[in-house]
XYZ file of C-alpha atoms in Angstrom:
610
model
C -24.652 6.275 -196.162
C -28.127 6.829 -197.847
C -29.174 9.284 -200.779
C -30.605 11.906 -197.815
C -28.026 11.673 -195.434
C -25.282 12.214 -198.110
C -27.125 15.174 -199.084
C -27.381 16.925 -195.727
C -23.781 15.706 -195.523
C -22.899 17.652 -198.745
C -24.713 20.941 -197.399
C -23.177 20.912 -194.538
C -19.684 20.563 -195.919
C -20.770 22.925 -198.053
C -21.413 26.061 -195.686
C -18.912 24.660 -192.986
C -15.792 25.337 -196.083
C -17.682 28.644 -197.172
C -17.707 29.630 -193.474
C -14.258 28.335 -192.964
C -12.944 30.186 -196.256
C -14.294 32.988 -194.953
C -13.147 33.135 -191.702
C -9.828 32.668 -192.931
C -9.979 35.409 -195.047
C -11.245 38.168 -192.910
C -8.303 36.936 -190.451
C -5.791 38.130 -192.922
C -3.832 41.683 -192.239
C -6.074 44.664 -194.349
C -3.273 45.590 -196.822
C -3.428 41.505 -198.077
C -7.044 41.466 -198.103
C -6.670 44.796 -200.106
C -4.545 43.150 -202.645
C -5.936 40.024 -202.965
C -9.153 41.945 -203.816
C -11.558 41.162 -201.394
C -11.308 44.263 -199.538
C -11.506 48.068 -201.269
C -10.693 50.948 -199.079
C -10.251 54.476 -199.156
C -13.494 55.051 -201.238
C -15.778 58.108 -202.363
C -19.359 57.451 -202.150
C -22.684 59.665 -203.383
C -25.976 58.008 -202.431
C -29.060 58.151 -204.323
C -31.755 57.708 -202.625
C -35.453 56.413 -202.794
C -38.602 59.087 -202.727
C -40.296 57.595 -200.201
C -40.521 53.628 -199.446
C -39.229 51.254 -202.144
C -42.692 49.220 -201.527
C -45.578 49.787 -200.584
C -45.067 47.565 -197.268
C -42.785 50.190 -195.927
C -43.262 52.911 -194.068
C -42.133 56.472 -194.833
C -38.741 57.178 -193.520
C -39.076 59.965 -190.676
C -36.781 62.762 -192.879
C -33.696 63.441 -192.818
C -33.709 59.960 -192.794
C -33.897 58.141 -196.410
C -34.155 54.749 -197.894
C -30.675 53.676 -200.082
C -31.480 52.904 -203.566
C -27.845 53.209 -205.030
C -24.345 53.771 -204.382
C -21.894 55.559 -206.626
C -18.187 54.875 -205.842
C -14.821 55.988 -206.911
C -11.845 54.759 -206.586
C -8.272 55.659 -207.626
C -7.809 51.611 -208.650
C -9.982 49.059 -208.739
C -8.483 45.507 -208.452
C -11.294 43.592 -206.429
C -12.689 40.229 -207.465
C -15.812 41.503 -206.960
C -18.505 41.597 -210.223
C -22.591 42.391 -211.367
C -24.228 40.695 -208.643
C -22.202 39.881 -205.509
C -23.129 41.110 -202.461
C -20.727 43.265 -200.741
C -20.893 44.758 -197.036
C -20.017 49.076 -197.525
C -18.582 50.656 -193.843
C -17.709 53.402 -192.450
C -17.236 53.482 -188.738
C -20.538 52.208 -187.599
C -22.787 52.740 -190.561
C -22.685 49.620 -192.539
C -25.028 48.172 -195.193
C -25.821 44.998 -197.324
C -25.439 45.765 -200.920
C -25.227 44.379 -204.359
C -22.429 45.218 -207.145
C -25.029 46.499 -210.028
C -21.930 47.699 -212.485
C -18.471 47.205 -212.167
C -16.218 49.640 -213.559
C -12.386 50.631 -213.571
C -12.071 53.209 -211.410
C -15.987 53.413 -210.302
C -18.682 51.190 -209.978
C -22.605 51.141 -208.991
C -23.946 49.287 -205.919
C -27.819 48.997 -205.545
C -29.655 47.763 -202.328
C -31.218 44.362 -202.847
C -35.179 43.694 -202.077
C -34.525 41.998 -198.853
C -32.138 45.001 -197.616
C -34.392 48.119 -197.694
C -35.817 48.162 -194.542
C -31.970 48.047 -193.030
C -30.829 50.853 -195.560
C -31.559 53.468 -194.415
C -28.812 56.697 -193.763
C -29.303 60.344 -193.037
C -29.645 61.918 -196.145
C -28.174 65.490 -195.318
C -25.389 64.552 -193.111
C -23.051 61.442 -194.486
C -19.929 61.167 -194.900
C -18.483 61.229 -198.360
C -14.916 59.391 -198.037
C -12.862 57.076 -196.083
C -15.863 54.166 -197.299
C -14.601 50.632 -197.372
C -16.037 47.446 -199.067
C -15.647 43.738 -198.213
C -16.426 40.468 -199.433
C -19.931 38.784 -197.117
C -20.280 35.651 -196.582
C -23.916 33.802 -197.865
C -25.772 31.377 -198.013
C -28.790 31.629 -199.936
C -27.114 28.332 -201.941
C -27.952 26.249 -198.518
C -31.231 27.560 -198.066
C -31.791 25.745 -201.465
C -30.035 23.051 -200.572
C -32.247 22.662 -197.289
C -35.136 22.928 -199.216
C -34.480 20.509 -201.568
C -34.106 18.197 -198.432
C -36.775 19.242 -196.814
C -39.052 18.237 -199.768
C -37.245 14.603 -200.020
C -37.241 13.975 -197.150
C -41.174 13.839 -196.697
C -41.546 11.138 -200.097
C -39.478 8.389 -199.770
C -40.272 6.995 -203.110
C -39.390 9.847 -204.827
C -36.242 10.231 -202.686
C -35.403 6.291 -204.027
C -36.273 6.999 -207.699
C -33.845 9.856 -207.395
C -31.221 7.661 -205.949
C -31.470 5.165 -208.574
C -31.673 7.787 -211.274
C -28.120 9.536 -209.878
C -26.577 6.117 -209.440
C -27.413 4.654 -212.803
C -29.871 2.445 -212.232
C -32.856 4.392 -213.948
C -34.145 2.453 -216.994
C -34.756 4.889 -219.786
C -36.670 4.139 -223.304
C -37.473 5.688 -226.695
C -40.584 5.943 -228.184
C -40.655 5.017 -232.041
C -40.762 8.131 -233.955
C -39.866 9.929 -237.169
C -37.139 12.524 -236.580
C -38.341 15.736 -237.514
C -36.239 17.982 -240.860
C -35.349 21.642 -238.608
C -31.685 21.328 -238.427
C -28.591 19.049 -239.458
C -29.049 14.949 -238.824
C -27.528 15.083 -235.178
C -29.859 18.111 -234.188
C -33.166 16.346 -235.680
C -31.638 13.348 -233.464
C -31.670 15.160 -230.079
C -35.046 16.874 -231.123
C -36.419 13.498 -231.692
C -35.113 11.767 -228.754
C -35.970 14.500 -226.020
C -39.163 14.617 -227.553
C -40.388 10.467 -227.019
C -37.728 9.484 -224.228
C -39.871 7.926 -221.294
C -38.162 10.335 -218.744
C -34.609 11.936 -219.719
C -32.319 12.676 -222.575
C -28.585 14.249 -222.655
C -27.814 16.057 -225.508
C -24.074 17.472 -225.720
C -23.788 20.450 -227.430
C -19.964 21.689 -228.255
C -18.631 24.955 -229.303
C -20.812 26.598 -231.994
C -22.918 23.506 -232.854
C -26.665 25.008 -232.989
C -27.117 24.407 -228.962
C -29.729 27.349 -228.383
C -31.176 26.302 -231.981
C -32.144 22.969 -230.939
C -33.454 23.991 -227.563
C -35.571 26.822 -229.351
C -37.054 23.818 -231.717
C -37.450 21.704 -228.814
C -39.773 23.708 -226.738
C -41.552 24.858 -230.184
C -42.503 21.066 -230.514
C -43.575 20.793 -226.799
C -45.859 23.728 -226.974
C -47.308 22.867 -230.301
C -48.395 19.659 -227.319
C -49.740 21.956 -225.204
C -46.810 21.161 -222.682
C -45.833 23.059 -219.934
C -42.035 23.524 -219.914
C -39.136 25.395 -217.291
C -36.515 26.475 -218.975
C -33.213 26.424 -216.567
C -29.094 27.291 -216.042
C -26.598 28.289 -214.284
C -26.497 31.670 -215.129
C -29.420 34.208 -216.118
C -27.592 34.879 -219.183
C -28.041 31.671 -220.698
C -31.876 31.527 -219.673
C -32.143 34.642 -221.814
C -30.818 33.728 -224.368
C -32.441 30.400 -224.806
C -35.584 32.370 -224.104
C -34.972 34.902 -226.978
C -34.287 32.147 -229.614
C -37.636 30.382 -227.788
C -39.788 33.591 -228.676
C -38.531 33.742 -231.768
C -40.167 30.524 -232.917
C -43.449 31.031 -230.946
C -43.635 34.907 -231.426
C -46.579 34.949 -228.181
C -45.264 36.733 -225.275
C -48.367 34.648 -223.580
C -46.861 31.595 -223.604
C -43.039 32.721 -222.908
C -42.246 34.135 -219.185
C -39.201 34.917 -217.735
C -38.563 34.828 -213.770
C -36.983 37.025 -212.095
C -34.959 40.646 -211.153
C -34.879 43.464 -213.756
C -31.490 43.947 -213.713
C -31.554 39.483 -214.429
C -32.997 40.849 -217.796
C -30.442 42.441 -220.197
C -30.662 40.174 -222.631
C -34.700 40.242 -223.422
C -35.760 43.596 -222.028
C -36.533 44.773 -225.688
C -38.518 41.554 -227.153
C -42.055 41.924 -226.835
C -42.692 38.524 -227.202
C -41.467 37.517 -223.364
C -43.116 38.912 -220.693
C -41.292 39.475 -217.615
C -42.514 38.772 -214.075
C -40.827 38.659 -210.035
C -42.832 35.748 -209.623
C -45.374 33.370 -210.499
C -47.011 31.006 -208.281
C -49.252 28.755 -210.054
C -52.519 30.039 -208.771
C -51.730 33.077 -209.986
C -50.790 31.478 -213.628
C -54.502 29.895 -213.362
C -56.411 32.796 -212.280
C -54.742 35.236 -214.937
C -56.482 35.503 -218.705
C -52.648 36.734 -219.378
C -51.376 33.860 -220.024
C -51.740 30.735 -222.821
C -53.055 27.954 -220.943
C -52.143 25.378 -223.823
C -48.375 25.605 -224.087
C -46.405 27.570 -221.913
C -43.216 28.031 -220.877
C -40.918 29.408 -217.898
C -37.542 30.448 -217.691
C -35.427 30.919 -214.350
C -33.028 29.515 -211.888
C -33.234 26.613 -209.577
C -33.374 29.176 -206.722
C -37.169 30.607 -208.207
C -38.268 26.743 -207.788
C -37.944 26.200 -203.857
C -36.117 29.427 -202.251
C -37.751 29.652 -199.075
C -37.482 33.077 -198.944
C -39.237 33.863 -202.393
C -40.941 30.949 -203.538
C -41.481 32.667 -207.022
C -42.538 29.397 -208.883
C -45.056 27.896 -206.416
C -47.036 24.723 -206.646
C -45.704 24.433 -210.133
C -44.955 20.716 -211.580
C -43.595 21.052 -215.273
C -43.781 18.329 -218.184
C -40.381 18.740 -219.130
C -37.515 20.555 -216.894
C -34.824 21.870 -220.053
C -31.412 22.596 -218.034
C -29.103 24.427 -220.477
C -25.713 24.740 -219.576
C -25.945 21.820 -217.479
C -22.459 20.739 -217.465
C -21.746 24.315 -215.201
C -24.787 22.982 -212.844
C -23.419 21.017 -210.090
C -25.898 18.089 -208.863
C -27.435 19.840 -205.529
C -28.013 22.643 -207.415
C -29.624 20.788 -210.370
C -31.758 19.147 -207.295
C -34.707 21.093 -207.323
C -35.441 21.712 -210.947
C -35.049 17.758 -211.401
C -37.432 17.142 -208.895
C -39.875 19.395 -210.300
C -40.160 17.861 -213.612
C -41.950 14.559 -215.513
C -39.436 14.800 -218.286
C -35.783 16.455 -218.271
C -33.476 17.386 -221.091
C -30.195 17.710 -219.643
C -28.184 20.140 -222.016
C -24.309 20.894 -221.734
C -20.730 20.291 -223.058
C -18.561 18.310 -220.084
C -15.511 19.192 -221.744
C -16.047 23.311 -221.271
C -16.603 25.316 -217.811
C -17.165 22.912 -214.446
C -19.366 24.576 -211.556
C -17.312 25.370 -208.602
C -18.180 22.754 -205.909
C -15.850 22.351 -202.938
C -12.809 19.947 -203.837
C -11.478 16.948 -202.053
C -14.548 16.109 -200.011
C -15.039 12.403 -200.822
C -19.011 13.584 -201.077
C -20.432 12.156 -204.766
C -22.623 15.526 -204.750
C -19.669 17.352 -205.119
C -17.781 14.855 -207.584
C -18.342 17.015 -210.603
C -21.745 18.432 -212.425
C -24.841 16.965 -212.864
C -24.256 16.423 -216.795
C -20.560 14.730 -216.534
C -22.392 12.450 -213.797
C -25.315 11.203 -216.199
C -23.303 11.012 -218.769
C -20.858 8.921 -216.959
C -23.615 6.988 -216.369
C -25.872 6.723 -219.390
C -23.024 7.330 -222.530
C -25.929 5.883 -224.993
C -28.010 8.383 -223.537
C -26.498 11.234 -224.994
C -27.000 12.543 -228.486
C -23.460 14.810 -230.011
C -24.252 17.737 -231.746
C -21.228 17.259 -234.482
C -21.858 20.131 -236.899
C -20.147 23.476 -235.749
C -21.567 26.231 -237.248
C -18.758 29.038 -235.128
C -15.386 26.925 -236.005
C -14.129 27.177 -239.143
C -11.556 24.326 -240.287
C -8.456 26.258 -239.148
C -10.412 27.205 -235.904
C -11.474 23.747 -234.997
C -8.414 21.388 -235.466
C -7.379 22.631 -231.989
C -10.197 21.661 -230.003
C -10.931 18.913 -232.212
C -7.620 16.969 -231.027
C -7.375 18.579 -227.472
C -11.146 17.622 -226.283
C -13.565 16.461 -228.918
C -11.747 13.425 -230.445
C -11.694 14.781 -234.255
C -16.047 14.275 -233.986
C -16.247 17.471 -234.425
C -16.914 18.818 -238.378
C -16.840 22.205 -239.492
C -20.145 23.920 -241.359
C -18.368 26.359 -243.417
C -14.770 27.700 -245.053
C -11.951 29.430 -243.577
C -12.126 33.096 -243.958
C -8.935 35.393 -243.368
C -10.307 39.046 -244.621
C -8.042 40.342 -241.969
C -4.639 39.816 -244.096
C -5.217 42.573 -246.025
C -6.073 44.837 -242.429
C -3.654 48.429 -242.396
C -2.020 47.493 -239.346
C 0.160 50.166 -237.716
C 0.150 49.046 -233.898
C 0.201 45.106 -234.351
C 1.013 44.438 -237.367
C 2.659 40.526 -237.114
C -0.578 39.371 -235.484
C -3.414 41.514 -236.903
C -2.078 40.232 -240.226
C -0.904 36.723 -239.454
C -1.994 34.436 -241.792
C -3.909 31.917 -239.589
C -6.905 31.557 -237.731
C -5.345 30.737 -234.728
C -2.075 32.293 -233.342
C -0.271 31.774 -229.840
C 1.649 34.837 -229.208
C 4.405 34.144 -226.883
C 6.558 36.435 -224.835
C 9.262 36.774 -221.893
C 7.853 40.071 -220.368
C 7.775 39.341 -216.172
C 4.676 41.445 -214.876
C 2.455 41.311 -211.367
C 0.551 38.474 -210.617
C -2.822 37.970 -212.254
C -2.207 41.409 -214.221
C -0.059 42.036 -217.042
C 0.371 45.866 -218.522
C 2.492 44.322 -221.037
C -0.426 41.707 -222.109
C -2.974 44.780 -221.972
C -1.192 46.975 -223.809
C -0.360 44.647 -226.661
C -4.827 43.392 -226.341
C -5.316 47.457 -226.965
C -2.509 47.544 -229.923
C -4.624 44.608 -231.437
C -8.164 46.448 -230.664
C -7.196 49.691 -232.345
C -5.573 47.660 -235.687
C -9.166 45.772 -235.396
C -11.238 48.906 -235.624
C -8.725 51.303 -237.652
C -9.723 48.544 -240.390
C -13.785 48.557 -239.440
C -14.154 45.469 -237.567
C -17.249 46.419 -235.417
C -17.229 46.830 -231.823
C -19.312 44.138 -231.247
C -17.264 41.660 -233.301
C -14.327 41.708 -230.784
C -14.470 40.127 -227.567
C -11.404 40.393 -224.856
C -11.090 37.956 -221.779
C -8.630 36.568 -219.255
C -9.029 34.041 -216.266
C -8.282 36.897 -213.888
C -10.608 40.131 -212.924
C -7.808 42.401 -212.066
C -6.665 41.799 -215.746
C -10.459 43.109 -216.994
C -9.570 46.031 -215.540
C -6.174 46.420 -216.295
C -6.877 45.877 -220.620
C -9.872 48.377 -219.735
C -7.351 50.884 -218.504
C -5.043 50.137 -221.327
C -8.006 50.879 -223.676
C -8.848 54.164 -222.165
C -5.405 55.474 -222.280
C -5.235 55.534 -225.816
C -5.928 58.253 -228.161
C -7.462 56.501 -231.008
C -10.025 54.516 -228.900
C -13.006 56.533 -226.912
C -14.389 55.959 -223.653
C -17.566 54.925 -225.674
C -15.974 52.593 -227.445
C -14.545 51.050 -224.470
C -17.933 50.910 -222.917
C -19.364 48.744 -225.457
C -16.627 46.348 -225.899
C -17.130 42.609 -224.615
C -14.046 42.614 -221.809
C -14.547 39.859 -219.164
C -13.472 36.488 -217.904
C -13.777 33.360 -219.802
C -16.493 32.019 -217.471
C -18.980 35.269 -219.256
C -17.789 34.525 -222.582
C -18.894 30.456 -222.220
C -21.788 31.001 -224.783
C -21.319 33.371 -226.611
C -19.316 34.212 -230.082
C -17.160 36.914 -231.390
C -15.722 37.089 -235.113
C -12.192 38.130 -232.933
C -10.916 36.855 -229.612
C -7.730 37.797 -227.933
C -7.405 36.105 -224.670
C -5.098 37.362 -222.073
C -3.570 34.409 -220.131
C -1.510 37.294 -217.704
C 0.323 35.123 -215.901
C 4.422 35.132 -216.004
C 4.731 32.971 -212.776
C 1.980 30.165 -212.275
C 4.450 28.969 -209.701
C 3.142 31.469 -207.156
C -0.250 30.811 -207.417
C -0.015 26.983 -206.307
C -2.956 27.592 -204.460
C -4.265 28.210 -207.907
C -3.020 26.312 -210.294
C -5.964 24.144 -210.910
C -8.133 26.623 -211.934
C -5.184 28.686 -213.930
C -4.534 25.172 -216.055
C -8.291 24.315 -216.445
C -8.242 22.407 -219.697
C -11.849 23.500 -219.831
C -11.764 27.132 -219.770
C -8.669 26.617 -222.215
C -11.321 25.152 -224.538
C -13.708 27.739 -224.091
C -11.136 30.522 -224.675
C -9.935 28.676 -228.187
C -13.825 28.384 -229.471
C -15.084 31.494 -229.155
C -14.334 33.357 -232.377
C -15.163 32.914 -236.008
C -12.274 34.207 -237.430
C -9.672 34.501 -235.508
C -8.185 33.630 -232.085
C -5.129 35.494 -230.744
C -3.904 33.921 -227.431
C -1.252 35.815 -225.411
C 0.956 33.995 -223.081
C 4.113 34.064 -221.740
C 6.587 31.484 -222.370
C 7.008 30.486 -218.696
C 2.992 29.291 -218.589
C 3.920 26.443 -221.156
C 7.870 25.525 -219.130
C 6.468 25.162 -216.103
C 3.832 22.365 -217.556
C 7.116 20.074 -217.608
C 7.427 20.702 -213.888
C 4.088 19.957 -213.313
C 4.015 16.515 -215.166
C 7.240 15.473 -213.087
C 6.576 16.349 -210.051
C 5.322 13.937 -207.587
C 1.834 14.854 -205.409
C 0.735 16.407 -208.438
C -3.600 15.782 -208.315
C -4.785 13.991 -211.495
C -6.560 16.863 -212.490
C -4.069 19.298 -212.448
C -1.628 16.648 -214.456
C -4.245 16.459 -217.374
C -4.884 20.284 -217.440
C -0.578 20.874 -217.655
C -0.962 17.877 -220.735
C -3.185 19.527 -222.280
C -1.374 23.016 -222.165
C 1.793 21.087 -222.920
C 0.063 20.003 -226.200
C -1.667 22.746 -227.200
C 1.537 25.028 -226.987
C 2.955 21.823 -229.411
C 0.171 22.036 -231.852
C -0.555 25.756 -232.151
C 0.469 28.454 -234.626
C 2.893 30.114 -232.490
C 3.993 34.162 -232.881
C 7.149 34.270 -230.397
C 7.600 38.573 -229.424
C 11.286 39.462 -229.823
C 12.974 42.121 -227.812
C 12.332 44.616 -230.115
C 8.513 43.388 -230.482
C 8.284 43.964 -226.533
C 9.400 47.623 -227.013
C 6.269 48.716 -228.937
């Protein structure tokens, strides 16, 4: 089969197991659909609503009608999957709308109507009805519209289409200009700097936990635009554009040569630094015609999706020197499609041993093998420059990973520090206090599935010894693989006297796949799961040995993992039994041998009683 008929193969497959996903979803009786968290019932909902039209292309509504601008909703328990960002369809009866979850709370949450909804939003203002709402999970797909696109555009160049195909196969020959590295960072960070900077058309650089990632893309596009090059910055996520923008205008300090694409609410991160300017869009006869912007160096952040989305086309006629993909090991390759073909030179930046994208499993499609960094990498090993020099993991902190994933490369840049033996510690006092860095705490209590009171009251034990002693708020992140968890150690947290709602508020509490990125001097990570036998549906994404990794390498202190016994027992199981899929019989390994390795805490009865 050739390059383009694999690829309209793999978007097909794509949407046809979305669709079919789906469908069997929506099949299932309410009360599952309710549980599972794809449906929420029973809700209270107060609408705020736009003065007027939302744009200037709309008409006045004729009163009472109004346009939808937000959603309030309450709840008496919130345990959807549903987070910042996904679209959700809210019902009642025969009013139903397209909306977007803007904040996600315990027991209330935000929805906002997206751009592309307003016209369709529209409700009597004076006469709705407050109760009895419902939400569900909709089905997209904006992700094949890209995909189509991307085809679309191959389609009409052959030759491109075949130096793509011999790029993703291996058969791309790739060369290094002579060069003095340049003195910015440690020896393997002046390496990749070097390298991306005279490669003849692409360089990998892998970037584990804590080892100056952001730094050396900052210092990268500092060097380009000292060339006058023009440069999109691109991932997965717009959290990780962000902040690979902020450490970007930090070295250039000219919000005319650093632009962000995209929503407001895509912004979080850089809405305060005046030196990145923020824009919906920016076609590149617009970039030409305005004296806004530097028309030496310059440089774009955004997602794939503002390259080719049919329906926005934010990024226009644009052809970059160099395409920087951060995060690239969470990219899988049709989504990494149309910022590759968009630029002369690409620096492919990622860590293959933390967070895969979610591609559809099992298809026997190579798009869908794995992501678009594990492929080239695969493919070009002396292609890739390690970043070896951790600057998060102290020596007690990185001896995990270091075995588990990183094959003892891995160095760390400073001593261990344990300030926290000394903490007052009334509510947790074995682990607050526990002399390492790391500590597995283990224990028998049976709880729900994918939610463990027992695991969130012990994470809100830990949080108020943390700040009793003055750890800072934003010095302790929380996470767990599940959603209904979140909100469970939320609820824990707002229960108890000593911690305010405030205070719970500004916390870091989310799933691992948020955290990937980011640092905390504490991490407790909530495994809540007693069973993993139920969730065999699951159990490849529960014994992920790469969201184990990023879990472990998140703090620079200390890491407190809490697990129950049966998670580890059952990886014995897994390794005997037969059918087992090679991936899940490396991720139970590698749980096997981190419970064998790790400073374990095991809970006695009397612990559990706290």
């Amino acid at each position: 089969m050739t390059f383009l008929n694999q690829l309209a193969d793999a978007i097909d497959i794509q949407q046809q197991l979305q669709d079919q996903e789906y469908n069997e979803l929506m099949s299932r009786p309410l009360q599952e659909r309710v549980s599972r968290g794809y449906t929420m019932t029973n809700l209270h909902a107060e609408f705020e609503f736009f003065d007027g039209a939302p744009t200037r292309w709309l008409p006045n509504p004729v009163p009472p009608k109004r346009y939808i601008n937000r959603v309030r909703i309450r709840c008496e328990y919130n345990i959807s999957k549903f987070r910042e960002g996904t679209q959700v369809r809210l019902s009642h009866g025969p009013l139903s709308f397209l909306m977007e979850i803007e904040q996600d709370g315990v027991n209330d949450f935000v929805l906002r109507t997206g751009s592309f909804e307003y016209q369709r939003n529209v409700l009597d203002a004076n006469n709705y009805p407050r109760d009895g709402w419902e939400i569900n999970a909709v089905n997209t797909n904006i992700t094949q519209k890209l995909l189509r696109s991307s085809w679309e555009n191959l389609y009409g160049n052959p030759d491109y289409c075949d130096h793509l195909e011999r790029f993703l196969t291996g058969q791309f020959p790739n060369q290094y200009r002579e060069s003095p590295s340049p003195s910015c960072g440690n020896p393997s960070q002046n390496e990749a700097i070097r390298k991306s900077f005279v490669c003849s058309y692409f360089h990998l650089i892998q970037g584990p936990p804590g080892t100056g990632k952001t730094f050396t893309i900052a210092k990268i596009v500092y060097y380009l635009m000292k060339s006058g090059k023009k440069v999109f910055v691109t991932a997965p996520t717009h959290t990780a554009i962000n902040n690979c923008l902020n450490a970007i205008a930090a070295e250039l300090q000219d919000a005319s040569m650093v632009v962000k694409v995209g929503e407001r609410y895509q912004a979080d991160e850089i809405l305060h630094n005046p030196y990145i300017t923020r824009k919906k869009s920016l076609k590149l006869y617009e970039y030409k015609q305005s004296t806004e912007f530097s028309k030496a160096g310059f440089v774009v952040g955004g997602t794939p999706f503002a390259l080719c989305s049919p329906a926005s086309k934010k990024l226009e006629g644009w052809q970059f020197d160099y395409i920087i993909m951060d995060e690239a090991a969470q990219m899988s390759i049709p989504l990494a499609l149309p910022a590759i073909m968009r630029g002369r030179r690409l620096i492919f930046v990622g860590d293959h041993q933390q967070l895969d994208p979610i591609v559809p499993q099992n298809t026997g499609n190579r798009f869908f093998d794995c992501s678009i960094f594990k492929r080239l990498a695969d493919l070009y090993p002396h292609d890739i420059t390690l970043l070896d020099h951790s600057y998060r993991l102290n020596d007690n902190l990185i001896h995990i990973p270091n075995q588990l994933f990183y094959g003892e490369r891995i160095s760390a840049a400073h001593d261990i520090d344990r300030p926290y033996i000394n903490f007052i510690s009334t509510a947790a006092p074995q682990i607050v206090n526990h002399p390492s860095n790391e500590l597995l705490v283990v224990h028998h209590e049976f709880d729900s599935l994918g939610r463990s009171p027992y695991e969130a009251n012990l994470t809100a034990d830990i949080v108020s010894d943390l700040l009793r002693n003055g750890v800072s708020v934003g010095e302790i992140g929380i996470m767990s693989p599940y959603r209904a968890q979140i909100r469970e150690i939320k609820r824990a947290l707002s229960e108890r006297n000593d911690i305010s709602e405030e205070i719970v508020n500004q916390l870091f509490i989310d799933t691992v796949e948020r955290m990937q990125g980011q640092e905390k001097d504490y991490i407790i990570y909530s495994m809540s799961n007693s069973n993993p036998a139920e969730v065999e549906d699951r159990l490849e994404f529960f014994y992920s040995p790469n969201r184990l990794n990023v879990a472990l390498t998140r703090a620079r202190v200390k890491c407190i993992v809490i697990a129950n016994e049966k998670i580890f027992t059952f990886c014995d199981e897994l390794c005997k039994q037969s059918g087992t899929s090679d991936q899940l019989h490396v991720g139970a390994a590698i749980f096997r041998q981190y419970f064998q390795i790790a400073t374990k805490l095991e809970m006695t009865s009397a612990d559990e009683e706290w």
